[in-house]
Structure formats: structure tokens, C-alpha cells
Amino acid sequence: MPQPPRESLTLTPVLHALGDPVRLELVRRARDRPESTCAALADGLNVPASTLTNHWRILREAGLISMTVDGRHRRIRVRADDLGARFPGLLDPILRHAAPAPTADGSR
Amino acid sequence: MPQPPRESLTLTPVLHALGDPVRLELVRRARDRPESTCAALADGLNVPASTLTNHWRILREAGLISMTVDGRHRRIRVRADDLGARFPGLLDPILRHAAPAPTADGSR
């Protein structure tokens, strides 16, 4: 899927993309579980599929994630290397303060 | 002006508030020039007054700034202590990567 090259990453779209509880949680999970599918990462968040699609698009266009097609699945990877090169020291403090979101059934 | 107490500050509104180029620049300037007036901080940004009022409100409600009335002026202070207590190590990396915005006349 198309994504901005490293040198085009800009700060405010990254912050905007992370400034939503669902998107922040998706990135937090994706960082902890590389190459997971979109569906697995969204498990328990109780967000409509169309909303999720929009969230993944915003994250991809901001440069936070890359998305690869794997058969019927889409796999997600946080672009930690690209973000670290463009904005050293930015992502880790943000994700450190991102608390795991409670899921609908109370599990994680 | 009303603002959320330190213990109520949450991460995503802070990120959302900073995820806009004008607001990020206002915070960057306010951090460098404490107790400046709203008007002074917005100098050269070429943003309509009503839009600026909205930006200041979003920043205040997210807990990024405090605003005090001083006669006909409003003075701004970044709540660095409160943010540092709630989210240690968050604000500095963000502001370090926030480039000064070019002004309408090319000065800063």
C-alpha cells in the first residue's frame, strides 16, 4: 500500500494521527506485535470496520505504519526506523505514556 | 480561564492539540516566551482572529497552556510542570522537532 517516503514525513500529521485513542492503541499494539493483521490488532476495540479502515489510512498516510497485503489479510508494521530517523526520540515517549485501552469484555 | 487540573490531563487530547501546525507553533513560541500575550505569540502567522481563539481554546482544554486575563490582554504560559508531571519526557522531544513556522513576511 502507498505510504510517504521517510524524507517526506512531517511532524504534525504524525501527532494528529496519534491524537486519537483508537489510533494510539492500534500503534501501541502494532509496535508490540510486528506483522500482525489489521483484524488481530483491532481485536476487542469494538470499532466499526469502516472506522477502522479510516484509522489505518490516516496512520499510513501520516507515515506511522506500513501495510502489506498477504492474501486476504493486511499486515501492519510500525515504521519505527523511519520515524526514528526523521524524529529521533519522538515515538518512544509517546507510546510509553499510551495506556492499553480496556476492551469491550475487560480483557486485553 | 478554566483549565483541566493536572491529574485530569490525558494523552490523546494533548497530541491532538499539537497535531496542527499553527497550534504547534503557538506552543513552541509560548514555551520560549513565557507570559507573552496571545496577540504577540500569533504575530505573523496570518491566521484569522476567530481561528486563533479556537486554537487557544483547544490548547487550554487539552491542558497545554494556561491563560490569564491581564487588562485587555490574555497572557499565555505553557503548563510545562503539569505536563512534565503527567507525561515525563513527552513535551520536549515534540517541541524539539517543531520547526519555526515561516511568517507571512518571511521573518520570525
Coordinates of N, CA and C in Angstrom, one line a residue:
Chain A
M1 N 0.8 -1.2 0.0 CA 0.0 0.0 0.0 C 0.9 1.2 0.0
P2 N 0.5 2.3 -0.7 CA 1.3 3.5 -0.8 C 1.5 4.2 0.6
Q3 N 2.7 4.8 0.8 CA 3.0 5.5 2.0 C 4.0 6.5 1.7
P4 N 4.1 7.6 2.5 CA 5.0 8.6 2.2 C 6.5 8.1 2.5
P5 N 7.4 8.6 1.7 CA 8.8 8.2 1.9 C 9.3 8.9 3.2
R6 N 10.4 8.3 3.7 CA 10.9 8.8 5.0 C 11.1 10.3 5.0
E7 N 11.7 10.8 3.9 CA 12.1 12.2 3.9 C 10.9 13.1 3.8
S8 N 9.7 12.6 3.5 CA 8.5 13.4 3.4 C 7.7 13.4 4.8
L9 N 8.1 12.7 5.7 CA 7.4 12.6 7.0 C 7.4 14.0 7.7
T10 N 6.3 14.4 8.1 CA 6.2 15.7 8.8 C 5.6 15.5 10.2
L11 N 5.9 16.4 11.1 CA 5.6 16.2 12.5 C 4.1 16.3 12.8
T12 N 3.4 17.3 12.3 CA 2.0 17.5 12.8 C 1.1 16.3 12.3
P13 N 1.2 15.8 11.1 CA 0.3 14.7 10.8 C 0.6 13.4 11.7
V14 N 1.8 13.3 12.1 CA 2.2 12.2 13.0 C 1.5 12.4 14.3
L15 N 1.5 13.6 14.8 CA 0.9 13.9 16.1 C -0.6 13.8 16.0
H16 N -1.1 14.3 14.9 CA -2.6 14.3 14.7 C -3.0 12.8 14.6
A17 N -2.3 12.0 13.9 CA -2.6 10.6 13.8 C -2.7 9.9 15.2
L18 N -1.7 10.3 16.0 CA -1.6 9.6 17.4 C -2.6 10.3 18.4
G19 N -3.2 11.4 18.0 CA -4.1 12.1 18.9 C -5.5 11.6 18.9
D20 N -5.7 10.3 18.8 CA -7.0 9.7 18.8 C -6.8 8.4 19.6
P21 N -7.6 8.1 20.6 CA -7.4 6.9 21.5 C -7.3 5.6 20.7
V22 N -8.2 5.4 19.7 CA -8.2 4.1 19.0 C -6.9 4.0 18.2
R23 N -6.5 5.1 17.5 CA -5.3 5.0 16.6 C -4.1 4.9 17.5
L24 N -4.0 5.6 18.6 CA -2.9 5.4 19.5 C -2.8 4.0 20.0
E25 N -3.9 3.4 20.3 CA -3.9 2.0 20.8 C -3.5 1.0 19.7
L26 N -3.9 1.3 18.5 CA -3.5 0.4 17.3 C -2.0 0.5 17.1
V27 N -1.4 1.7 17.2 CA 0.0 1.8 17.0 C 0.8 1.1 18.2
R28 N 0.3 1.3 19.4 CA 0.9 0.7 20.5 C 0.9 -0.8 20.4
R29 N -0.2 -1.4 20.0 CA -0.3 -2.8 19.8 C 0.6 -3.3 18.6
A30 N 0.6 -2.5 17.5 CA 1.3 -2.9 16.3 C 2.8 -2.9 16.6
R31 N 3.3 -1.9 17.5 CA 4.7 -1.9 17.8 C 5.1 -3.1 18.6
D32 N 4.2 -3.6 19.5 CA 4.5 -4.7 20.3 C 4.3 -6.0 19.5
R33 N 3.5 -6.0 18.5 CA 3.3 -7.3 17.7 C 3.5 -7.1 16.2
P34 N 4.7 -7.0 15.8 CA 5.0 -6.7 14.4 C 4.4 -7.7 13.4
E35 N 4.0 -7.2 12.3 CA 3.4 -8.1 11.2 C 2.1 -8.7 11.6
S36 N 1.4 -8.2 12.6 CA 0.1 -8.7 12.9 C -0.9 -8.2 11.8
T37 N -2.0 -8.9 11.8 CA -3.0 -8.4 10.8 C -3.8 -7.3 11.4
C38 N -4.4 -6.5 10.5 CA -5.3 -5.4 11.0 C -6.4 -6.0 11.9
A39 N -7.0 -7.1 11.6 CA -8.0 -7.6 12.4 C -7.5 -8.0 13.8
A40 N -6.4 -8.6 13.8 CA -5.9 -9.1 15.1 C -5.6 -7.8 16.0
L41 N -5.0 -6.8 15.4 CA -4.7 -5.6 16.2 C -5.9 -4.9 16.7
A42 N -7.0 -5.0 16.0 CA -8.2 -4.3 16.4 C -9.1 -5.1 17.3
D43 N -8.6 -6.3 17.6 CA -9.5 -7.2 18.4 C -9.9 -6.6 19.7
G44 N -11.2 -6.6 20.0 CA -11.7 -6.2 21.2 C -12.0 -4.7 21.3
L45 N -11.6 -3.9 20.3 CA -11.7 -2.5 20.4 C -13.1 -2.0 20.1
N46 N -13.9 -2.9 19.5 CA -15.3 -2.6 19.3 C -15.5 -1.3 18.4
V47 N -14.8 -1.3 17.3 CA -14.9 -0.1 16.4 C -15.4 -0.7 15.1
P48 N -16.3 0.0 14.5 CA -16.9 -0.5 13.2 C -15.7 -0.6 12.1
A49 N -15.9 -1.6 11.2 CA -14.9 -1.8 10.2 C -14.6 -0.6 9.4
S50 N -15.6 0.1 9.0 CA -15.3 1.3 8.1 C -14.5 2.4 8.9
T51 N -14.8 2.5 10.2 CA -14.0 3.4 11.0 C -12.5 3.0 11.1
L52 N -12.4 1.7 11.3 CA -11.0 1.1 11.4 C -10.3 1.3 10.1
T53 N -10.9 1.1 9.0 CA -10.3 1.3 7.7 C -9.8 2.8 7.6
N54 N -10.6 3.7 8.1 CA -10.2 5.1 8.0 C -9.0 5.4 9.0
H55 N -9.1 4.8 10.1 CA -7.9 4.9 11.1 C -6.6 4.4 10.5
W56 N -6.7 3.2 9.9 CA -5.5 2.7 9.3 C -5.0 3.6 8.1
R57 N -5.9 4.2 7.4 CA -5.5 5.1 6.3 C -4.8 6.3 6.8
I58 N -5.3 6.9 7.9 CA -4.7 8.1 8.5 C -3.3 7.7 9.0
L59 N -3.2 6.6 9.7 CA -1.9 6.2 10.2 C -0.9 5.9 9.1
R60 N -1.4 5.3 8.0 CA -0.5 5.0 6.9 C 0.0 6.3 6.2
E61 N -1.0 7.2 6.0 CA -0.7 8.5 5.3 C 0.2 9.4 6.1
A62 N 0.1 9.3 7.4 CA 1.0 10.1 8.3 C 2.4 9.5 8.3
G63 N 2.5 8.2 7.9 CA 3.8 7.6 7.9 C 4.1 6.8 9.1
L64 N 3.1 6.5 9.9 CA 3.3 5.8 11.2 C 3.4 4.3 10.9
I65 N 2.7 3.8 9.9 CA 2.7 2.4 9.7 C 2.9 2.0 8.2
S66 N 3.3 0.9 8.0 CA 3.3 0.3 6.6 C 2.3 -0.9 6.6
M67 N 1.7 -1.1 5.5 CA 0.7 -2.1 5.4 C 1.0 -2.9 4.2
T68 N 1.1 -4.2 4.4 CA 1.3 -5.1 3.2 C 0.2 -6.1 3.1
V69 N -0.2 -6.4 1.8 CA -1.2 -7.3 1.6 C -0.7 -8.8 1.6
D70 N -1.3 -9.6 2.3 CA -0.9 -11.0 2.5 C -2.2 -11.9 2.3
G71 N -2.4 -12.2 1.1 CA -3.6 -13.0 0.8 C -4.8 -12.2 1.1
R72 N -5.7 -12.7 2.0 CA -6.9 -12.0 2.4 C -6.6 -11.0 3.5
H73 N -5.4 -11.0 4.1 CA -5.1 -10.2 5.2 C -4.2 -9.0 4.9
R74 N -4.3 -8.0 5.7 CA -3.3 -6.9 5.6 C -2.5 -6.9 6.9
R75 N -1.2 -6.9 6.7 CA -0.3 -6.9 7.9 C 0.3 -5.5 8.1
I76 N 0.5 -5.2 9.4 CA 0.9 -3.9 9.8 C 2.2 -3.9 10.5
R77 N 3.0 -2.9 10.2 CA 4.3 -2.7 10.8 C 4.5 -1.2 11.1
V78 N 4.9 -0.9 12.4 CA 5.2 0.5 12.7 C 6.5 0.9 12.1
R79 N 6.5 2.0 11.4 CA 7.7 2.5 10.7 C 8.7 3.1 11.7
A80 N 9.1 2.3 12.7 CA 9.9 2.8 13.8 C 11.2 3.4 13.3
D81 N 11.8 2.7 12.3 CA 13.1 3.1 11.8 C 13.0 4.5 11.1
D82 N 12.0 4.6 10.2 CA 11.8 5.9 9.5 C 11.5 7.0 10.5
L83 N 10.6 6.7 11.4 CA 10.2 7.8 12.4 C 11.4 8.1 13.3
G84 N 12.2 7.1 13.6 CA 13.4 7.4 14.5 C 14.4 8.2 13.7
A85 N 14.5 8.0 12.4 CA 15.4 8.8 11.6 C 15.0 10.2 11.4
R86 N 13.7 10.4 11.2 CA 13.2 11.8 11.0 C 13.0 12.5 12.3
F87 N 12.5 11.8 13.3 CA 12.2 12.5 14.6 C 12.8 11.7 15.7
P88 N 14.1 11.8 15.9 CA 14.7 11.0 17.0 C 14.1 11.3 18.3
G89 N 13.8 10.2 19.0 CA 13.3 10.3 20.4 C 11.9 10.7 20.5
L90 N 11.1 10.7 19.4 CA 9.7 11.2 19.5 C 8.7 10.0 19.9
L91 N 8.9 8.9 19.2 CA 7.8 7.9 19.3 C 7.8 7.2 20.6
D92 N 9.0 6.8 21.1 CA 9.0 6.0 22.4 C 8.3 6.7 23.5
P93 N 8.7 8.0 23.8 CA 8.0 8.7 24.9 C 6.5 8.7 24.8
I94 N 6.0 8.9 23.5 CA 4.5 8.9 23.3 C 3.9 7.5 23.6
L95 N 4.5 6.5 23.1 CA 4.0 5.1 23.3 C 4.1 4.7 24.7
R96 N 5.2 5.2 25.4 CA 5.3 4.8 26.8 C 4.2 5.3 27.7
H97 N 3.6 6.5 27.3 CA 2.5 7.1 28.0 C 1.2 6.6 27.5
A98 N 1.2 5.8 26.5 CA -0.1 5.3 26.0 C -0.5 4.1 26.8
A99 N -1.5 4.2 27.5 CA -2.0 3.1 28.3 C -2.8 2.2 27.5
P100 N -2.7 0.8 27.7 CA -3.5 -0.1 27.0 C -5.0 0.2 27.2
A101 N -5.7 0.2 26.1 CA -7.2 0.6 26.2 C -7.9 -0.6 26.7
P102 N -8.9 -0.4 27.6 CA -9.7 -1.6 28.0 C -10.6 -2.0 26.8
T103 N -10.7 -3.3 26.7 CA -11.5 -3.9 25.7 C -13.0 -4.1 26.1
A104 N -13.8 -4.4 25.2 CA -15.3 -4.5 25.5 C -15.5 -5.5 26.6
D105 N -14.8 -6.6 26.6 CA -15.0 -7.6 27.6 C -14.1 -7.5 28.8
G106 N -13.3 -6.4 28.9 CA -12.5 -6.2 30.0 C -11.1 -6.9 29.9
S107 N -10.9 -7.7 28.9 CA -9.6 -8.3 28.7 C -8.7 -7.4 27.9
R108 N -7.5 -7.9 27.6 CA -6.6 -7.1 26.7 C -6.2 -7.9 25.5
Chain B
M1 N -8.8 31.8 33.3 CA -9.6 31.0 32.4 C -9.6 29.5 32.9
P2 N -10.7 28.8 32.8 CA -10.7 27.4 33.3 C -9.8 26.5 32.5
Q3 N -9.3 25.5 33.2 CA -8.4 24.6 32.6 C -8.4 23.3 33.3
P4 N -8.1 22.2 32.7 CA -8.2 20.9 33.5 C -7.1 20.8 34.5
P5 N -7.4 20.2 35.7 CA -6.3 20.1 36.7 C -5.3 19.0 36.2
R6 N -4.1 19.1 36.8 CA -3.0 18.3 36.3 C -3.4 16.8 36.2
E7 N -4.1 16.3 37.3 CA -4.4 14.9 37.3 C -5.4 14.4 36.3
S8 N -6.1 15.4 35.7 CA -7.1 15.1 34.6 C -6.5 15.1 33.2
L9 N -5.2 15.5 33.1 CA -4.6 15.6 31.7 C -4.6 14.2 31.1
T10 N -5.0 14.1 29.9 CA -4.9 12.8 29.2 C -4.1 13.0 27.9
L11 N -3.5 11.9 27.4 CA -2.5 11.9 26.4 C -3.1 12.3 25.0
T12 N -4.2 11.7 24.6 CA -4.6 11.9 23.2 C -5.1 13.4 23.0
P13 N -5.8 14.0 23.9 CA -6.1 15.5 23.6 C -4.8 16.3 23.5
V14 N -3.8 16.0 24.2 CA -2.5 16.7 24.1 C -1.9 16.5 22.7
L15 N -1.9 15.3 22.3 CA -1.3 15.0 21.0 C -2.2 15.6 19.9
H16 N -3.5 15.5 20.0 CA -4.4 16.1 19.0 C -4.2 17.7 19.0
A17 N -4.0 18.3 20.1 CA -3.8 19.7 20.2 C -2.5 20.1 19.5
L18 N -1.5 19.3 19.6 CA -0.2 19.6 19.0 C -0.2 19.2 17.5
G19 N -1.2 18.4 17.1 CA -1.2 17.9 15.7 C -1.7 18.8 14.7
D20 N -1.5 20.1 14.9 CA -1.9 21.1 13.9 C -0.7 22.1 13.8
P21 N -0.3 22.5 12.6 CA 0.9 23.4 12.5 C 0.8 24.7 13.2
V22 N -0.4 25.3 13.2 CA -0.5 26.6 13.9 C -0.4 26.4 15.4
R23 N -1.1 25.5 15.9 CA -1.1 25.3 17.4 C 0.3 24.8 17.9
L24 N 0.9 24.0 17.1 CA 2.3 23.6 17.5 C 3.2 24.8 17.5
E25 N 3.1 25.6 16.6 CA 3.9 26.8 16.6 C 3.6 27.8 17.7
L26 N 2.3 27.9 18.0 CA 1.9 28.7 19.2 C 2.6 28.2 20.5
V27 N 2.5 26.9 20.6 CA 3.1 26.3 21.9 C 4.6 26.5 21.9
R28 N 5.2 26.3 20.7 CA 6.7 26.4 20.7 C 7.1 27.9 21.1
R29 N 6.3 28.8 20.5 CA 6.7 30.2 20.8 C 6.4 30.5 22.3
A30 N 5.2 30.0 22.8 CA 4.8 30.3 24.2 C 5.8 29.7 25.1
R31 N 6.4 28.6 24.8 CA 7.4 28.0 25.7 C 8.6 28.8 25.7
D32 N 9.0 29.4 24.6 CA 10.2 30.2 24.5 C 10.0 31.6 25.1
R33 N 8.7 32.1 25.2 CA 8.5 33.5 25.6 C 7.3 33.4 26.6
P34 N 7.6 33.0 27.9 CA 6.5 32.9 28.9 C 5.8 34.2 29.1
E35 N 4.5 34.1 29.4 CA 3.7 35.3 29.8 C 3.5 36.3 28.6
S36 N 3.8 35.8 27.4 CA 3.5 36.7 26.3 C 2.0 36.8 26.1
T37 N 1.6 37.8 25.4 CA 0.1 37.9 25.0 C -0.2 37.0 23.9
C38 N -1.5 36.7 23.8 CA -2.0 35.9 22.6 C -1.6 36.6 21.3
A39 N -1.8 37.9 21.3 CA -1.5 38.6 20.1 C 0.0 38.5 19.7
A40 N 0.8 38.7 20.7 CA 2.3 38.7 20.4 C 2.7 37.3 19.8
L41 N 2.1 36.3 20.4 CA 2.5 34.9 20.0 C 2.0 34.6 18.6
A42 N 0.9 35.2 18.2 CA 0.4 34.8 16.9 C 0.9 35.8 15.8
D43 N 1.8 36.7 16.2 CA 2.3 37.6 15.3 C 2.9 37.0 14.0
G44 N 2.4 37.4 12.8 CA 3.0 37.0 11.6 C 2.4 35.7 11.1
L45 N 1.6 35.0 11.9 CA 1.1 33.7 11.5 C -0.1 33.8 10.4
N46 N -0.6 35.0 10.3 CA -1.6 35.2 9.3 C -2.9 34.3 9.4
V47 N -3.3 34.2 10.7 CA -4.5 33.3 11.0 C -5.6 34.3 11.5
P48 N -6.8 34.1 11.0 CA -8.0 34.9 11.4 C -8.2 34.8 12.9
A49 N -8.6 35.9 13.5 CA -8.8 36.0 15.0 C -9.7 34.9 15.5
S50 N -10.8 34.6 14.8 CA -11.7 33.6 15.3 C -11.0 32.2 15.3
T51 N -10.2 32.0 14.3 CA -9.5 30.7 14.3 C -8.5 30.6 15.4
L52 N -7.8 31.7 15.7 CA -6.9 31.7 16.7 C -7.5 31.5 18.1
T53 N -8.7 32.1 18.3 CA -9.4 31.9 19.5 C -9.7 30.4 19.7
N54 N -10.1 29.8 18.7 CA -10.4 28.4 18.7 C -9.1 27.6 19.0
H55 N -8.0 27.9 18.4 CA -6.8 27.2 18.7 C -6.4 27.4 20.1
W56 N -6.5 28.6 20.7 CA -6.1 28.8 22.1 C -7.1 27.9 23.0
R57 N -8.3 27.9 22.6 CA -9.3 27.1 23.5 C -8.9 25.6 23.4
I58 N -8.6 25.1 22.3 CA -8.2 23.7 22.2 C -7.0 23.4 23.0
L59 N -6.0 24.3 22.9 CA -4.8 24.1 23.7 C -5.0 24.2 25.2
R60 N -5.9 25.1 25.6 CA -6.2 25.3 27.0 C -7.0 24.1 27.5
E61 N -8.0 23.6 26.8 CA -8.8 22.5 27.2 C -8.0 21.2 27.2
A62 N -6.9 21.1 26.4 CA -6.1 19.9 26.4 C -5.1 19.9 27.6
G63 N -5.0 21.1 28.2 CA -4.1 21.3 29.3 C -2.7 21.7 28.9
L64 N -2.5 22.1 27.7 CA -1.2 22.5 27.3 C -0.8 23.9 27.7
I65 N -1.8 24.8 27.8 CA -1.5 26.2 28.2 C -2.4 26.7 29.3
S66 N -1.9 27.6 30.1 CA -2.8 28.4 30.9 C -2.9 29.8 30.4
M67 N -4.0 30.4 30.6 CA -4.3 31.7 30.0 C -4.8 32.6 31.2
T68 N -4.2 33.8 31.4 CA -4.6 34.7 32.4 C -5.0 36.0 31.7
V69 N -6.1 36.6 32.3 CA -6.5 37.9 31.8 C -5.7 39.0 32.4
D70 N -5.2 39.9 31.6 CA -4.3 41.0 32.1 C -4.8 42.3 31.4
G71 N -5.8 42.9 32.1 CA -6.4 44.1 31.4 C -7.1 43.7 30.1
R72 N -6.7 44.3 29.0 CA -7.2 43.9 27.7 C -6.5 42.8 27.1
H73 N -5.5 42.3 27.7 CA -4.7 41.2 27.1 C -4.9 39.9 27.8
R74 N -4.6 38.8 27.0 CA -4.6 37.5 27.6 C -3.1 37.0 27.5
R75 N -2.6 36.5 28.7 CA -1.2 36.1 28.7 C -1.2 34.5 28.8
I76 N -0.2 34.0 28.1 CA -0.2 32.5 27.9 C 1.1 32.0 28.6
R77 N 0.9 30.8 29.2 CA 2.0 30.1 29.7 C 1.8 28.6 29.4
V78 N 2.9 28.0 28.9 CA 2.8 26.5 28.7 C 2.9 25.8 30.1
R79 N 2.0 24.9 30.3 CA 2.0 24.2 31.6 C 3.0 23.1 31.6
A80 N 4.3 23.5 31.5 CA 5.4 22.5 31.4 C 5.5 21.7 32.6
D81 N 5.3 22.3 33.8 CA 5.4 21.5 35.0 C 4.3 20.4 35.1
D82 N 3.0 20.8 34.8 CA 2.0 19.8 34.8 C 2.1 18.7 33.8
L83 N 2.5 19.1 32.6 CA 2.7 18.1 31.6 C 3.9 17.2 31.9
G84 N 5.0 17.8 32.5 CA 6.1 17.0 32.8 C 5.8 16.0 33.9
A85 N 4.9 16.4 34.8 CA 4.5 15.5 35.9 C 3.6 14.4 35.4
R86 N 2.7 14.7 34.5 CA 1.8 13.7 34.0 C 2.5 12.8 32.9
F87 N 3.2 13.4 32.1 CA 3.8 12.7 30.9 C 5.3 13.0 30.8
P88 N 6.1 12.5 31.7 CA 7.5 12.8 31.8 C 8.2 12.5 30.4
G89 N 9.0 13.5 29.9 CA 9.7 13.3 28.7 C 8.9 13.4 27.4
L90 N 7.7 13.9 27.5 CA 6.9 13.9 26.3 C 7.0 15.2 25.5
L91 N 6.9 16.4 26.2 CA 6.8 17.6 25.5 C 8.1 18.1 24.8
D92 N 9.2 17.9 25.5 CA 10.5 18.4 24.9 C 10.8 17.8 23.6
P93 N 10.7 16.4 23.4 CA 11.1 15.9 22.1 C 10.1 16.4 21.0
I94 N 8.9 16.6 21.4 CA 7.9 17.1 20.4 C 8.3 18.5 19.9
L95 N 8.6 19.4 20.9 CA 8.9 20.8 20.6 C 10.3 20.9 19.9
R96 N 11.1 20.0 20.3 CA 12.5 20.0 19.6 C 12.3 19.8 18.1
H97 N 11.4 18.9 17.7 CA 11.2 18.6 16.3 C 10.3 19.6 15.6
A98 N 9.7 20.6 16.4 CA 8.8 21.6 15.8 C 9.6 22.7 15.2
A99 N 9.6 22.8 13.9 CA 10.4 23.8 13.3 C 9.6 25.1 13.4
P100 N 10.3 26.2 13.5 CA 9.7 27.5 13.5 C 8.9 27.7 12.2
A101 N 7.7 28.1 12.2 CA 6.9 28.3 11.0 C 7.3 29.6 10.3
P102 N 7.4 29.6 9.0 CA 7.7 30.9 8.3 C 6.5 31.8 8.5
T103 N 6.8 33.1 8.6 CA 5.7 34.0 8.8 C 5.4 34.6 7.4
A104 N 4.3 35.4 7.3 CA 3.9 35.9 6.0 C 4.9 36.7 5.4
D105 N 5.7 37.5 6.2 CA 6.7 38.4 5.5 C 8.1 37.8 5.5
G106 N 8.2 36.5 5.9 CA 9.5 35.8 5.8 C 10.3 36.0 7.1
S107 N 9.9 36.8 8.0 CA 10.6 37.0 9.3 C 10.1 36.0 10.3
R108 N 10.7 36.0 11.5 CA 10.2 35.2 12.6 C 9.8 36.0 13.7

